PDB file of C-alpha atoms in Angstrom:
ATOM      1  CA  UNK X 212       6.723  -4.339  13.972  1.00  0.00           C
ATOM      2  CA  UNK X 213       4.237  -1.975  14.442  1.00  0.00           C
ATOM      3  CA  UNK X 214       3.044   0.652  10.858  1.00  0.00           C
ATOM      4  CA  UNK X 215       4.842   2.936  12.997  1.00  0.00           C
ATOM      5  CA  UNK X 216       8.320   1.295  12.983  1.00  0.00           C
ATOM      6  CA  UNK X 217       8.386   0.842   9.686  1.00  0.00           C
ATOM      7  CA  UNK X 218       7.652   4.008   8.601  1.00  0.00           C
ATOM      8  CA  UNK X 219      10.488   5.826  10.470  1.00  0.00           C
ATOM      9  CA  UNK X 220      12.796   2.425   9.342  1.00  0.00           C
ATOM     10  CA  UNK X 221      12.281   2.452   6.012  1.00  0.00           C
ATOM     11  CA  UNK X 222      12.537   6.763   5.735  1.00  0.00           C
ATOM     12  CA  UNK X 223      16.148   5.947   6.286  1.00  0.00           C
ATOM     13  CA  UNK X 224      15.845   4.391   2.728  1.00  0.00           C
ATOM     14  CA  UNK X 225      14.171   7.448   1.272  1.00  0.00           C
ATOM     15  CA  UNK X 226      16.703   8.688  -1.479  1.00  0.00           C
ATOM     16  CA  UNK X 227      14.994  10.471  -3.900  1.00  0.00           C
ATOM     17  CA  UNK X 228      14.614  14.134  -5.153  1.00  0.00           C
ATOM     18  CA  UNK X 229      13.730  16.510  -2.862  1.00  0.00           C
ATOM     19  CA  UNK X 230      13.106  13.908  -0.050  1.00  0.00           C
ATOM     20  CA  UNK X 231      11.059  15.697   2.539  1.00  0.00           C
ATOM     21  CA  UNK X 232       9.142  18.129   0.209  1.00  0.00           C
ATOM     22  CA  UNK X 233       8.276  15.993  -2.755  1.00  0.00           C
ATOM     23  CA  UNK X 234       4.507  14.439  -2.879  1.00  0.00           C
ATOM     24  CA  UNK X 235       5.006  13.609  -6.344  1.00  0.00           C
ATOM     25  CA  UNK X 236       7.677  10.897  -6.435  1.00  0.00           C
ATOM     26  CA  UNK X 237       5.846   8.339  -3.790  1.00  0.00           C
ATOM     27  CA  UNK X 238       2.550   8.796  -5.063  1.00  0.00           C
ATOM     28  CA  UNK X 239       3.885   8.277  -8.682  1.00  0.00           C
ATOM     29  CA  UNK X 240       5.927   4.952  -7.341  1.00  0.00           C
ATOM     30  CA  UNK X 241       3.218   3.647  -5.147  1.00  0.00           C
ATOM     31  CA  UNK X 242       0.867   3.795  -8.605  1.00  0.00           C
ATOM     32  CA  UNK X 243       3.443   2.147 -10.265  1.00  0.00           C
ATOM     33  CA  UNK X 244       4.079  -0.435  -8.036  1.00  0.00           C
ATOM     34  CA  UNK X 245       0.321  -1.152  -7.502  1.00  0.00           C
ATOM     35  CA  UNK X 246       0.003  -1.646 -11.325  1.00  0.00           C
ATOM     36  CA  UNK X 247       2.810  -4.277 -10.967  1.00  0.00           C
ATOM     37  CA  UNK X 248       0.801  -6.816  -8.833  1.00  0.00           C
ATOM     38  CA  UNK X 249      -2.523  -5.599 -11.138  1.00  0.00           C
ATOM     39  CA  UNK X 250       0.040  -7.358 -14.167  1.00  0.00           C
ATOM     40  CA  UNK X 251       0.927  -9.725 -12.176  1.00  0.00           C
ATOM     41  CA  UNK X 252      -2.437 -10.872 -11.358  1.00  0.00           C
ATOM     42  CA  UNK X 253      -3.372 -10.645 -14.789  1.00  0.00           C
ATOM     43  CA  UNK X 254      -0.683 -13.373 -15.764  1.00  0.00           C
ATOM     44  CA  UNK X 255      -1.884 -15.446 -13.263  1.00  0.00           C
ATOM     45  CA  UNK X 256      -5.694 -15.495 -15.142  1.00  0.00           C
ATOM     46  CA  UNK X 257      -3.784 -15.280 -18.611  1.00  0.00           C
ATOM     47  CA  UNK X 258      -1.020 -18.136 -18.293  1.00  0.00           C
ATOM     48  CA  UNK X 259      -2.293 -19.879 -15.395  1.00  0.00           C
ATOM     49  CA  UNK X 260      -5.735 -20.549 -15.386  1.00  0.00           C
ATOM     50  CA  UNK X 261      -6.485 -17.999 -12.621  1.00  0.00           C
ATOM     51  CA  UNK X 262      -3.908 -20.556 -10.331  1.00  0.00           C
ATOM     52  CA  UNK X 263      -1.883 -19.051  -7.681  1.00  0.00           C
ATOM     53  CA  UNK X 264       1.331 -20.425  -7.774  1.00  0.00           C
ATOM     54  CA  UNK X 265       3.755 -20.300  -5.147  1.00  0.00           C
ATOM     55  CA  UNK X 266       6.000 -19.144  -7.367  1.00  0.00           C
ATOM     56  CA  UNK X 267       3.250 -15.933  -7.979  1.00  0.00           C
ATOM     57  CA  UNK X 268       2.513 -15.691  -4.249  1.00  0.00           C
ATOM     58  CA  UNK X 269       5.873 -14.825  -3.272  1.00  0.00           C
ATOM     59  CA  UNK X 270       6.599 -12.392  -6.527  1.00  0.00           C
ATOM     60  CA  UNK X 271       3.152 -10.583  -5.123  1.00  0.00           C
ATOM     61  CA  UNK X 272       4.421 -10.262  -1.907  1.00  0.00           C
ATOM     62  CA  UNK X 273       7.237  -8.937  -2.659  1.00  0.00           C
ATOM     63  CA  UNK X 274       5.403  -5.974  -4.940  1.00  0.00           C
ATOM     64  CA  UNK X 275       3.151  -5.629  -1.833  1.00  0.00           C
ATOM     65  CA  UNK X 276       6.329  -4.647  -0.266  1.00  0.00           C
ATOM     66  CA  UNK X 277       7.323  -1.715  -2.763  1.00  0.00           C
ATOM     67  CA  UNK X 278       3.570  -0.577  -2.223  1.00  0.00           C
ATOM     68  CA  UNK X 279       4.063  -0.530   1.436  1.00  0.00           C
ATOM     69  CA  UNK X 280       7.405   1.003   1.043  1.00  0.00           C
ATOM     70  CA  UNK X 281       5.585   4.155  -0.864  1.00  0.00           C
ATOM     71  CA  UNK X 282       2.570   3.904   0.593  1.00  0.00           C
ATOM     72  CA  UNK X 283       4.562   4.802   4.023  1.00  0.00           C
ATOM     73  CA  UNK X 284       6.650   7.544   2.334  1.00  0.00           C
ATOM     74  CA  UNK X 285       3.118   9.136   0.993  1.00  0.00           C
ATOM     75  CA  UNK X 286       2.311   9.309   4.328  1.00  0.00           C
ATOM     76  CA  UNK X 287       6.216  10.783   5.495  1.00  0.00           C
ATOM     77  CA  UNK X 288       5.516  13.637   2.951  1.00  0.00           C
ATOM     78  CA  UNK X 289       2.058  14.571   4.350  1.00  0.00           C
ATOM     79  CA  UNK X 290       3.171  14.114   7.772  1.00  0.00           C
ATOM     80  CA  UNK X 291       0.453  11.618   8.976  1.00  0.00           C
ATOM     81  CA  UNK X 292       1.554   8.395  10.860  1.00  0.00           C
ATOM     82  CA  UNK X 293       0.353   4.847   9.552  1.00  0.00           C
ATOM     83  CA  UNK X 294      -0.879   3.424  12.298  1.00  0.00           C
ATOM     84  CA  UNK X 295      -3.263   6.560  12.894  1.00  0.00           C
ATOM     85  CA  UNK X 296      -4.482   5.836   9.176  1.00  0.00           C
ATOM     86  CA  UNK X 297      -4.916   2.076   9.700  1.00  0.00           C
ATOM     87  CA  UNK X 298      -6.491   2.641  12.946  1.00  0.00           C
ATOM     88  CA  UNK X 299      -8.765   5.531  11.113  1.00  0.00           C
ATOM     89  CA  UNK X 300      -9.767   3.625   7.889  1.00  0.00           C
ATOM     90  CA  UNK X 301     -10.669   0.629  10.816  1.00  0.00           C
ATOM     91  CA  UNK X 302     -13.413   3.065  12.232  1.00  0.00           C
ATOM     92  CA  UNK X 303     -14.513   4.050   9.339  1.00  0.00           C
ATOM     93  CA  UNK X 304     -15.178   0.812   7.819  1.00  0.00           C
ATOM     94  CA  UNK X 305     -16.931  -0.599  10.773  1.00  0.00           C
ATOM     95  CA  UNK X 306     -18.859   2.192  11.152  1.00  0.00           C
ATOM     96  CA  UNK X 307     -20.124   1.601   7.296  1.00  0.00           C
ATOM     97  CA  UNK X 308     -20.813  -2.114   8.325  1.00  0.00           C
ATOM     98  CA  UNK X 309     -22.876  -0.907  11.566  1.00  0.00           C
ATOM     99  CA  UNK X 310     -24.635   1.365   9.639  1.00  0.00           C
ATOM    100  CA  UNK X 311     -25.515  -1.385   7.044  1.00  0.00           C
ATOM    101  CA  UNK X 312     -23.203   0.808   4.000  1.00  0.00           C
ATOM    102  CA  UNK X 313     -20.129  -1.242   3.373  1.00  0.00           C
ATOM    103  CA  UNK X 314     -21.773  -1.614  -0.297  1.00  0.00           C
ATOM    104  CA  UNK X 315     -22.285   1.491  -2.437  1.00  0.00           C
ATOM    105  CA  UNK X 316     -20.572   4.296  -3.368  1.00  0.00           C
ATOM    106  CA  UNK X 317     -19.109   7.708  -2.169  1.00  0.00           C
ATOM    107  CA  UNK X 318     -16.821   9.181   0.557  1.00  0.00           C
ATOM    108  CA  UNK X 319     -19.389  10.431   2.458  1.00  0.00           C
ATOM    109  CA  UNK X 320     -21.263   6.997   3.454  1.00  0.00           C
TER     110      UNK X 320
END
């Protein structure tokens, strides 16, 4: 399944106010759902010695769903295709690792 696919798949799962003019809602869920695995991987240095259970593994993956999930109706609302963003960010980093900048800060690198 290509970002593509999934992103016009799961938009037929999109019920929430104002579906197709509201920013708000996915941004707010994809933050939420992004501080779910941060919890989660904070229980797994808390209760189990930094450990990754299977157990954990799955429970993350499934989280990393929701995040795709919003992270693809973000991109819905603004009208910009996933697979032109992964394809994007790609250039961009290795451009920052040709140009000897993957470290360091700022945008604009």
């Amino acid at each position: 399944m290509t970002f593509q696919e999934y992103q016009r798949e799961s938009r037929k799962t999109a019920i929430y106010p104002l579906a197709g003019t509201n920013l708000v809602y996915p941004v707010l869920g994809l933050v939420g759902e992004a501080g779910e695995i941060a919890n989660k991987v904070k229980k797994i240095q808390r209760d189990d010695q930094g450990v990754l259970s299977e157990e954990r593994r799955q429970a993350l993956r499934e989280e990393l769903g929701d995040v795709l999930w919003y992270l693809s109706q973000v991109a819905t609302e603004l009208d910009v295709d996933l697979d032109e963003i992964a394809t994007d960010n790609l250039a961009k980093l290795f451009s920052r690792k040709d140009r000897g900048v993957l470290h360091g800060s700022g945008d604009q690198r």
